[in-house]
Amino acid sequence: MEQIFSKLNFLTNGEGLTDITDDLNLFIQKSNFHSGIFSLTLLHTSCSLTINENADPNVLKDLENFMKSIVPYNCYESLSKDRETVYYEHSQEGEDDMPAHIKTALNNTNLSLSFQKGKIVLGTWQAIYLWEHRFNPKERSISVHIIGEKSSSSYNNE
Amino acid sequence: MEQIFSKLNFLTNGEGLTDITDDLNLFIQKSNFHSGIFSLTLLHTSCSLTINENADPNVLKDLENFMKSIVPYNCYESLSKDRETVYYEHSQEGEDDMPAHIKTALNNTNLSLSFQKGKIVLGTWQAIYLWEHRFNPKERSISVHIIGEKSSSSYNNE
Amino acid sequence: MEQIFSKLNFLTNGEGLTDITDDLNLFIQKSNFHSGIFSLTLLHTSCSLTINENADPNVLKDLENFMKSIVPYNCYESLSKDRETVYYEHSQEGEDDMPAHIKTALNNTNLSLSFQKGKIVLGTWQAIYLWEHRFNPKERSISVHIIGEKSSSSYNNE
């Protein structure tokens, strides 16, 4: 067993989900590891990592709509009987600031994936997404860490 | 340190939570590993993995009710001030289709557990559940992956 | 690669978030590991682990408010069109009992972190929180498990 640490950077398009599965697999293959654990930590608190459907773009649209509806900008209504309106106290960076932190808390910052033959083990319909919760495009970094076994012969990295 | 990869299949009963703790422990014991990391990836996007209370069945009923209330079928109301009604665009497989993807995003697909003496480290009141979010019973697969140390002598697997 | 298992205990202040990042880093340094995976399992079902913003205390206040608003005590309103009121069936330990289990399900019990040079890999604005969902202060235990490489020379543990 050996380990390797690195960092991958992604430029998001503002609010929405970006499929990063291929980039993650490429990193594994370039690192020349065959099989092991691939641990991801997204180094931010206003975007998240999620695994979801990879086929119909409407799934991503519905996911995005749901998150926006349950964590609205500016203020939201409580689900308690009195339906009080709650305002965010933290809003230094704008109306998308605090909702982004909440969406992150409802989702994941940290994934510990398995890989075999240089490829993350996923179901047929699964992809790994970087989910941007801020309005504007941002550069986002993921700490990547492999513990596993190296390939006896190199992969082609073209 | 050694590693092993496999897949476990479960038949769910349709919507609801199935306790899979014993099956997971049995896999560890049969694999003859003593201690290490047990990494689970549920290979689907309409069911999830969760750790919760193992004693009162009403906890599971309340969890299920909550998820259904916050991610209703067909459409839902926003928590923003105007309380707009939002419809799902993705509904090819029926009214339980998109809500299942959202429930999965709010829960986990991926767990990285620790085990010692052939048993997952959990609190007294914890169990690991496979949470089916579709109406009908489905066969669900979990990718299982161990990195750890083997037992010097075999466990009894009766 | 070597591994070590232990347990860390924390006394919470009742509802709210406690930053445990320094305690976790201290454990790594005392264990004399240099780099590897740091796997955490919170051994309870009414509190959770989360990674979020470490700078403005209002972020934690807003997170807490949001969770309370979306998972109210006693009963809550559904987001479906009829807005039915839903009551919890599980309430043996009081009105904060079942909401605590639901908040835990919406958050994390299990994190698999990376560490280098004896320190968890996190972004500048990230901290790891133990999130208590019960009213009263509680003693909470986290199972901690390291797989990694030991330092060639000891850290100073003062």
Coordinates of C-alpha atoms in Angstrom, one line a residue:
Chain A
M1 CA 0.0 0.0 0.0
E2 CA 1.2 3.4 -0.9
Q3 CA -0.4 6.9 -0.8
I4 CA -0.3 10.1 -2.7
F5 CA -1.7 13.6 -2.1
S6 CA -2.6 16.3 -4.6
K7 CA -5.0 19.0 -5.3
L8 CA -7.4 19.4 -8.3
N9 CA -8.7 22.8 -9.4
F10 CA -12.0 23.4 -11.2
L11 CA -13.6 26.5 -12.5
T12 CA -17.4 26.4 -11.9
N13 CA -20.0 28.2 -14.1
G14 CA -21.7 29.8 -11.1
E15 CA -24.8 28.0 -9.5
G16 CA -25.2 24.5 -10.7
L17 CA -23.6 21.1 -11.0
T18 CA -20.4 20.2 -12.9
D19 CA -19.7 16.5 -13.7
I20 CA -16.1 15.9 -12.5
T21 CA -16.1 12.1 -12.8
D22 CA -13.7 12.0 -15.8
D23 CA -11.3 14.4 -14.3
L24 CA -11.1 12.3 -11.1
N25 CA -10.6 9.1 -13.1
L26 CA -7.9 10.8 -15.1
F27 CA -6.0 11.8 -11.9
I28 CA -6.1 8.2 -10.7
Q29 CA -4.8 6.9 -14.0
K30 CA -2.0 9.4 -14.2
S31 CA -1.0 8.6 -10.7
N32 CA -0.5 5.0 -11.8
F33 CA -2.5 3.5 -9.0
H34 CA -4.5 0.4 -9.8
S35 CA -6.9 0.0 -6.9
G36 CA -7.6 1.6 -3.5
I37 CA -9.4 4.4 -1.7
F38 CA -9.8 7.8 -3.3
S39 CA -10.5 10.4 -0.6
L40 CA -11.9 13.8 -1.7
T41 CA -12.2 16.9 0.5
L42 CA -13.7 20.0 -1.1
L43 CA -11.8 22.9 0.5
H44 CA -14.7 25.4 0.5
T45 CA -17.9 26.0 2.5
S46 CA -20.2 27.3 -0.2
C47 CA -20.1 24.4 -2.7
S48 CA -20.4 20.7 -2.3
L49 CA -19.8 17.2 -3.7
T50 CA -22.6 14.9 -4.6
I51 CA -23.2 11.7 -6.4
N52 CA -26.3 11.6 -8.6
E53 CA -27.9 10.7 -11.9
N54 CA -25.7 11.2 -15.1
A55 CA -28.3 10.8 -17.9
D56 CA -31.1 13.3 -17.9
P57 CA -30.1 17.0 -17.5
N58 CA -33.5 17.6 -16.0
V59 CA -32.5 15.7 -12.9
L60 CA -29.8 18.3 -12.3
K61 CA -32.3 21.1 -13.0
D62 CA -34.8 19.7 -10.5
L63 CA -32.1 19.2 -7.9
E64 CA -31.0 22.8 -8.3
N65 CA -34.6 24.0 -8.1
F66 CA -35.3 22.0 -5.0
M67 CA -32.2 23.3 -3.2
K68 CA -33.2 26.9 -4.1
S69 CA -36.7 26.4 -2.9
I70 CA -35.8 24.9 0.4
V71 CA -33.0 27.4 1.1
P72 CA -34.2 30.6 -0.5
Y73 CA -32.3 33.8 -0.8
N74 CA -32.8 36.6 1.8
C75 CA -35.3 34.9 4.1
Y76 CA -37.4 31.7 4.3
E77 CA -40.5 30.5 6.1
S78 CA -40.3 28.0 8.9
L79 CA -42.1 24.7 8.7
S80 CA -43.4 25.2 12.2
K81 CA -47.1 25.9 12.8
D82 CA -46.6 29.7 13.0
R83 CA -44.7 29.8 9.8
E84 CA -42.5 32.6 11.0
T85 CA -40.2 34.3 8.5
V86 CA -36.5 33.8 9.3
Y87 CA -33.8 36.2 8.0
Y88 CA -30.1 35.4 7.6
E89 CA -27.7 37.2 9.8
H90 CA -24.6 36.4 7.8
S91 CA -24.8 38.2 4.4
Q92 CA -21.5 39.9 4.0
E93 CA -21.0 38.5 0.5
G94 CA -24.5 39.0 -0.8
E95 CA -27.8 37.2 -0.8
D96 CA -26.3 33.9 -2.1
D97 CA -23.8 33.8 0.8
M98 CA -25.5 32.1 3.7
P99 CA -27.8 30.0 1.6
A100 CA -24.6 28.5 0.0
H101 CA -23.3 27.5 3.5
I102 CA -26.6 25.8 4.3
K103 CA -26.8 23.9 1.0
T104 CA -23.2 22.7 1.7
A105 CA -24.3 21.5 5.1
L106 CA -27.2 19.6 3.6
N107 CA -24.9 18.0 1.0
N108 CA -21.3 16.6 1.2
T109 CA -17.8 18.1 1.5
N110 CA -16.1 14.8 1.8
L111 CA -16.3 11.6 -0.1
S112 CA -14.3 8.4 0.3
L113 CA -14.5 6.5 -3.0
S114 CA -13.2 3.1 -4.1
F115 CA -11.4 2.5 -7.3
Q116 CA -10.4 -0.6 -9.3
K117 CA -8.4 -0.9 -12.5
G118 CA -7.8 2.8 -12.3
K119 CA -11.5 3.8 -12.2
I120 CA -13.8 4.9 -9.5
V121 CA -16.4 2.2 -8.6
L122 CA -19.8 3.7 -9.6
G123 CA -23.1 2.5 -10.8
T124 CA -24.1 2.8 -14.4
W125 CA -26.2 5.9 -13.8
Q126 CA -23.9 7.7 -11.3
A127 CA -21.7 10.6 -11.7
I128 CA -19.7 12.7 -9.2
Y129 CA -20.7 16.4 -9.2
L130 CA -19.1 19.6 -7.9
W131 CA -22.1 21.6 -6.9
E132 CA -21.6 25.4 -7.0
H133 CA -23.9 27.3 -4.6
R134 CA -22.6 30.8 -5.3
F135 CA -24.0 33.0 -8.2
N136 CA -20.7 33.6 -9.8
P137 CA -18.1 31.3 -11.4
K138 CA -15.4 30.4 -8.8
E139 CA -12.2 28.5 -8.8
R140 CA -12.7 25.5 -6.5
S141 CA -10.0 23.1 -5.1
I142 CA -10.5 19.5 -4.1
S143 CA -7.8 17.8 -2.0
V144 CA -7.4 14.4 -3.4
H145 CA -5.7 11.5 -1.6
I146 CA -5.1 7.9 -2.7
I147 CA -4.2 5.0 -0.5
G148 CA -3.9 1.8 -2.6
E149 CA -1.8 -0.4 -4.8
K150 CA 0.2 0.8 -7.8
S151 CA -0.2 -0.8 -11.2
S152 CA 2.6 -3.2 -12.2
S153 CA 2.7 -1.6 -15.6
S154 CA 1.8 2.0 -16.5
Y155 CA -1.5 3.1 -18.0
N156 CA -1.4 5.1 -21.1
N157 CA -2.0 8.7 -20.1
E158 CA -2.8 10.2 -23.5
Chain B
M1 CA -2.4 -4.0 5.0
E2 CA -4.4 -5.8 2.3
Q3 CA -7.5 -4.9 0.4
I4 CA -10.6 -6.8 -1.0
F5 CA -13.4 -5.6 -3.3
S6 CA -16.8 -7.2 -3.6
K7 CA -20.5 -6.4 -4.1
L8 CA -23.5 -7.1 -1.9
N9 CA -27.0 -7.3 -3.2
F10 CA -30.2 -6.5 -1.3
L11 CA -33.8 -6.7 -2.2
T12 CA -35.7 -3.8 -0.7
N13 CA -39.4 -3.8 0.2
G14 CA -40.2 -0.6 -1.6
E15 CA -40.1 2.8 0.2
G16 CA -38.6 2.5 3.7
L17 CA -35.4 1.6 5.6
T18 CA -33.8 -1.9 5.8
D19 CA -31.3 -2.6 8.5
I20 CA -28.2 -4.1 6.8
T21 CA -25.8 -3.9 9.7
D22 CA -25.7 -7.7 10.2
D23 CA -25.1 -8.4 6.5
L24 CA -22.2 -6.0 6.5
N25 CA -20.6 -7.5 9.6
L26 CA -21.1 -11.0 8.1
F27 CA -19.2 -9.9 5.0
I28 CA -16.3 -8.7 7.1
Q29 CA -16.1 -11.9 9.1
K30 CA -16.3 -14.1 6.0
S31 CA -13.5 -12.1 4.4
N32 CA -11.3 -12.9 7.3
F33 CA -10.3 -9.3 8.0
H34 CA -9.7 -8.3 11.6
S35 CA -9.6 -4.5 11.5
G36 CA -9.6 -1.7 9.0
I37 CA -11.7 0.6 6.8
F38 CA -14.9 -0.6 5.3
S39 CA -15.9 1.6 2.4
L40 CA -19.4 1.4 1.0
T41 CA -20.7 2.9 -2.2
L42 CA -24.4 2.4 -3.0
L43 CA -24.5 2.0 -6.8
H44 CA -27.8 3.8 -7.4
T45 CA -29.3 7.3 -7.4
S46 CA -32.7 6.7 -6.0
C47 CA -31.9 5.1 -2.6
S48 CA -29.4 6.0 0.1
L49 CA -27.3 4.8 3.0
T50 CA -27.9 6.2 6.5
I51 CA -26.9 5.6 10.1
N52 CA -29.7 6.0 12.6
E53 CA -31.5 4.7 15.6
N54 CA -31.9 0.9 15.9
A55 CA -34.4 0.5 18.7
D56 CA -37.8 2.2 18.2
P57 CA -39.5 1.4 14.8
N58 CA -41.3 4.8 15.1
V59 CA -38.0 6.6 14.5
L60 CA -37.8 5.0 11.0
K61 CA -41.5 5.8 10.4
D62 CA -40.9 9.5 11.4
L63 CA -37.8 9.7 9.2
E64 CA -39.8 8.3 6.3
N65 CA -42.7 10.7 7.0
F66 CA -40.3 13.7 7.2
M67 CA -38.6 12.9 3.9
K68 CA -41.9 12.5 2.2
S69 CA -43.2 15.8 3.5
I70 CA -40.2 17.8 2.6
V71 CA -39.8 16.1 -0.9
P72 CA -43.4 15.5 -1.9
Y73 CA -44.5 13.7 -5.0
N74 CA -45.5 15.6 -8.2
C75 CA -44.8 19.1 -6.9
Y76 CA -43.9 21.1 -3.7
E77 CA -44.1 24.5 -2.3
S78 CA -41.1 26.7 -2.0
L79 CA -40.0 28.1 1.5
S80 CA -39.6 31.5 -0.1
K81 CA -42.0 34.3 0.8
D82 CA -44.1 33.8 -2.3
R83 CA -44.5 30.1 -1.7
E84 CA -44.5 29.3 -5.4
T85 CA -45.4 25.8 -6.4
V86 CA -42.6 23.9 -8.1
Y87 CA -43.1 21.0 -10.5
Y88 CA -40.5 18.3 -11.3
E89 CA -39.4 18.2 -14.9
H90 CA -37.9 14.7 -14.6
S91 CA -40.7 12.2 -14.2
Q92 CA -40.1 9.5 -16.8
E93 CA -40.4 6.7 -14.2
G94 CA -43.3 8.0 -12.3
E95 CA -44.1 10.4 -9.5
D96 CA -41.6 8.7 -7.1
D97 CA -38.7 9.2 -9.7
M98 CA -37.4 12.7 -9.1
P99 CA -38.2 12.8 -5.3
A100 CA -36.0 9.7 -5.0
H101 CA -33.1 11.5 -6.5
I102 CA -33.5 14.5 -4.2
K103 CA -33.9 12.3 -1.1
T104 CA -30.6 10.6 -2.1
A105 CA -28.9 14.0 -2.5
L106 CA -30.1 14.9 1.1
N107 CA -28.7 11.6 2.5
N108 CA -25.6 9.5 1.7
T109 CA -24.5 7.2 -1.1
N110 CA -21.0 6.7 0.4
L111 CA -19.9 5.6 3.9
S112 CA -16.4 4.9 5.1
L113 CA -16.7 2.9 8.3
S114 CA -14.1 1.5 10.7
F115 CA -14.1 -2.0 12.0
Q116 CA -12.3 -3.9 14.8
K117 CA -12.4 -7.6 15.7
G118 CA -14.4 -8.2 12.6
K119 CA -17.2 -5.8 13.5
I120 CA -18.2 -2.3 12.4
V121 CA -17.5 0.3 15.1
L122 CA -21.0 1.7 15.9
G123 CA -22.7 3.2 19.0
T124 CA -25.1 1.1 21.0
W125 CA -28.1 2.6 19.4
Q126 CA -26.8 2.8 15.8
A127 CA -27.6 0.7 12.8
I128 CA -26.8 1.1 9.1
Y129 CA -29.8 1.3 6.8
L130 CA -30.4 1.0 3.1
W131 CA -33.1 3.5 2.5
E132 CA -35.3 2.8 -0.6
H133 CA -36.9 5.9 -2.0
R134 CA -38.8 4.2 -4.9
F135 CA -42.3 2.8 -4.4
N136 CA -41.5 -0.7 -5.6
P137 CA -39.1 -3.3 -4.2
K138 CA -35.8 -3.1 -6.1
E139 CA -32.6 -5.1 -6.1
R140 CA -29.9 -2.8 -4.9
S141 CA -26.1 -3.3 -5.0
I142 CA -23.5 -1.9 -2.7
S143 CA -19.9 -1.9 -3.7
V144 CA -17.9 -3.0 -0.6
H145 CA -14.2 -2.5 -0.2
I146 CA -11.9 -3.3 2.8
I147 CA -8.4 -2.0 3.5
G148 CA -7.1 -3.5 6.7
E149 CA -5.4 -6.3 8.5
K150 CA -6.3 -10.0 8.2
S151 CA -7.0 -12.1 11.2
S152 CA -4.2 -14.5 12.2
S153 CA -6.8 -17.3 12.6
S154 CA -10.2 -17.7 10.9
Y155 CA -13.5 -16.6 12.4
N156 CA -16.3 -19.1 12.6
N157 CA -18.7 -18.2 9.8
E158 CA -21.6 -20.4 10.9
Chain C
M1 CA 1.0 1.7 6.5
E2 CA -0.1 1.2 10.0
Q3 CA -3.4 1.8 11.8
I4 CA -4.6 2.9 15.2
F5 CA -8.1 3.0 16.8
S6 CA -9.2 5.2 19.7
K7 CA -12.2 7.2 21.0
L8 CA -12.5 10.9 21.7
N9 CA -15.0 12.3 24.2
F10 CA -16.6 15.7 24.0
L11 CA -19.0 17.5 26.3
T12 CA -21.4 19.6 24.3
N13 CA -23.2 22.7 25.5
G14 CA -26.6 21.6 24.4
E15 CA -28.0 22.6 21.0
G16 CA -25.4 24.1 18.7
L17 CA -22.0 23.6 17.0
T18 CA -18.7 22.9 18.7
D19 CA -15.5 23.4 16.8
I20 CA -13.4 20.2 17.3
T21 CA -10.7 20.7 14.7
D22 CA -7.9 21.4 17.2
D23 CA -8.8 18.4 19.3
L24 CA -8.7 16.1 16.2
N25 CA -5.4 17.5 15.1
L26 CA -4.0 17.1 18.5
F27 CA -5.0 13.4 18.5
I28 CA -3.2 12.9 15.2
Q29 CA 0.0 14.6 16.5
K30 CA 0.0 12.6 19.7
S31 CA -0.4 9.4 17.8
N32 CA 2.8 10.2 15.9
F33 CA 1.2 9.7 12.5
H34 CA 2.5 11.8 9.7
S35 CA 0.0 11.4 6.9
G36 CA -3.0 9.2 6.0
I37 CA -6.7 8.8 6.4
F38 CA -8.5 9.9 9.5
S39 CA -11.8 8.2 9.8
L40 CA -14.4 9.5 12.2
T41 CA -17.6 7.9 13.3
L42 CA -19.9 9.7 15.7
L43 CA -21.4 7.0 18.0
H44 CA -24.8 8.7 18.4
T45 CA -28.0 9.3 16.5
S46 CA -29.0 12.7 17.8
C47 CA -25.9 14.8 17.0
S48 CA -23.8 15.0 13.8
L49 CA -20.5 16.0 12.2
T50 CA -20.2 18.8 9.7
I51 CA -17.6 20.8 8.0
N52 CA -18.5 24.5 7.6
E53 CA -17.3 28.1 7.9
N54 CA -14.9 28.9 10.8
A55 CA -14.9 32.7 10.8
D56 CA -18.2 34.4 11.4
P57 CA -20.2 33.1 14.4
N58 CA -23.4 34.2 12.6
V59 CA -22.9 31.4 10.1
L60 CA -23.3 28.9 12.9
K61 CA -26.3 30.8 14.2
D62 CA -28.0 30.8 10.8
L63 CA -27.2 27.1 10.3
E64 CA -28.8 26.3 13.7
N65 CA -31.8 28.5 12.9
F66 CA -32.3 26.8 9.5
M67 CA -32.2 23.3 10.9
K68 CA -34.7 24.3 13.7
S69 CA -37.0 25.9 11.1
I70 CA -37.0 22.9 8.7
V71 CA -37.2 20.3 11.5
P72 CA -39.4 22.0 14.1
Y73 CA -40.3 20.6 17.5
N74 CA -43.6 18.7 18.1
C75 CA -44.9 18.9 14.5
Y76 CA -44.3 20.4 11.1
E77 CA -46.0 21.3 7.9
S78 CA -45.6 19.3 4.8
L79 CA -44.3 21.1 1.6
S80 CA -47.0 19.3 -0.4
K81 CA -50.0 21.3 -1.8
D82 CA -52.3 20.4 1.1
R83 CA -49.8 21.5 3.7
E84 CA -50.9 18.8 6.2
T85 CA -49.5 19.0 9.7
V86 CA -47.3 16.0 10.6
Y87 CA -46.7 14.9 14.2
Y88 CA -43.8 12.8 15.4
E89 CA -44.6 9.4 16.8
H90 CA -41.3 9.0 18.5
S91 CA -41.1 11.4 21.5
Q92 CA -40.1 9.3 24.5
E93 CA -37.2 11.6 25.4
G94 CA -39.1 14.9 24.8
E95 CA -39.8 17.3 22.0
D96 CA -36.2 17.5 20.9
D97 CA -35.9 13.7 20.5
M98 CA -37.2 12.9 17.0
P99 CA -36.1 16.3 15.5
A100 CA -32.5 15.4 16.6
H101 CA -32.7 12.1 14.7
I102 CA -33.9 13.8 11.6
K103 CA -31.3 16.5 11.7
T104 CA -28.6 13.8 12.1
A105 CA -30.0 12.1 8.9
L106 CA -29.8 15.4 7.0
N107 CA -26.2 15.8 8.1
N108 CA -23.2 13.4 8.7
T109 CA -22.3 10.8 11.2
N110 CA -19.2 9.6 9.4
L111 CA -16.3 11.6 7.9
S112 CA -13.1 10.2 6.2
L113 CA -10.6 13.0 6.3
S114 CA -7.0 13.2 4.9
F115 CA -4.1 14.5 6.9
Q116 CA -0.5 15.5 6.0
K117 CA 2.3 16.6 8.3
G118 CA 0.1 15.7 11.3
K119 CA -2.7 18.0 10.3
I120 CA -6.1 17.5 8.7
V121 CA -6.3 18.8 5.1
L122 CA -8.9 21.6 5.2
G123 CA -9.5 24.9 3.4
T124 CA -8.6 28.2 5.0
W125 CA -12.2 28.8 6.1
Q126 CA -13.2 25.3 7.1
A127 CA -13.6 23.8 10.6
I128 CA -15.0 20.5 11.7
Y129 CA -18.0 20.7 14.0
L130 CA -19.7 18.4 16.4
W131 CA -23.4 19.5 16.1
E132 CA -25.5 18.8 19.2
H133 CA -29.2 18.5 18.3
R134 CA -30.5 17.8 21.9
F135 CA -31.4 20.6 24.3
N136 CA -29.1 19.6 27.1
P137 CA -25.4 19.2 27.3
K138 CA -24.3 15.6 26.5
E139 CA -21.1 13.6 26.6
R140 CA -20.5 12.5 23.0
S141 CA -18.0 10.0 21.7
I142 CA -16.3 9.8 18.3
S143 CA -14.6 6.7 17.2
V144 CA -11.3 7.8 15.6
H145 CA -9.3 5.6 13.3
I146 CA -6.1 6.3 11.4
I147 CA -4.5 4.4 8.5
G148 CA -1.3 6.0 7.4
E149 CA 2.4 6.5 7.8
K150 CA 4.1 7.2 11.1
S151 CA 6.5 10.1 11.5
S152 CA 10.2 9.2 11.4
S153 CA 10.8 11.5 14.4
S154 CA 8.3 12.5 17.1
Y155 CA 6.2 15.7 17.1
N156 CA 6.4 17.8 20.1
N157 CA 3.2 17.2 22.0
E158 CA 3.3 20.0 24.5

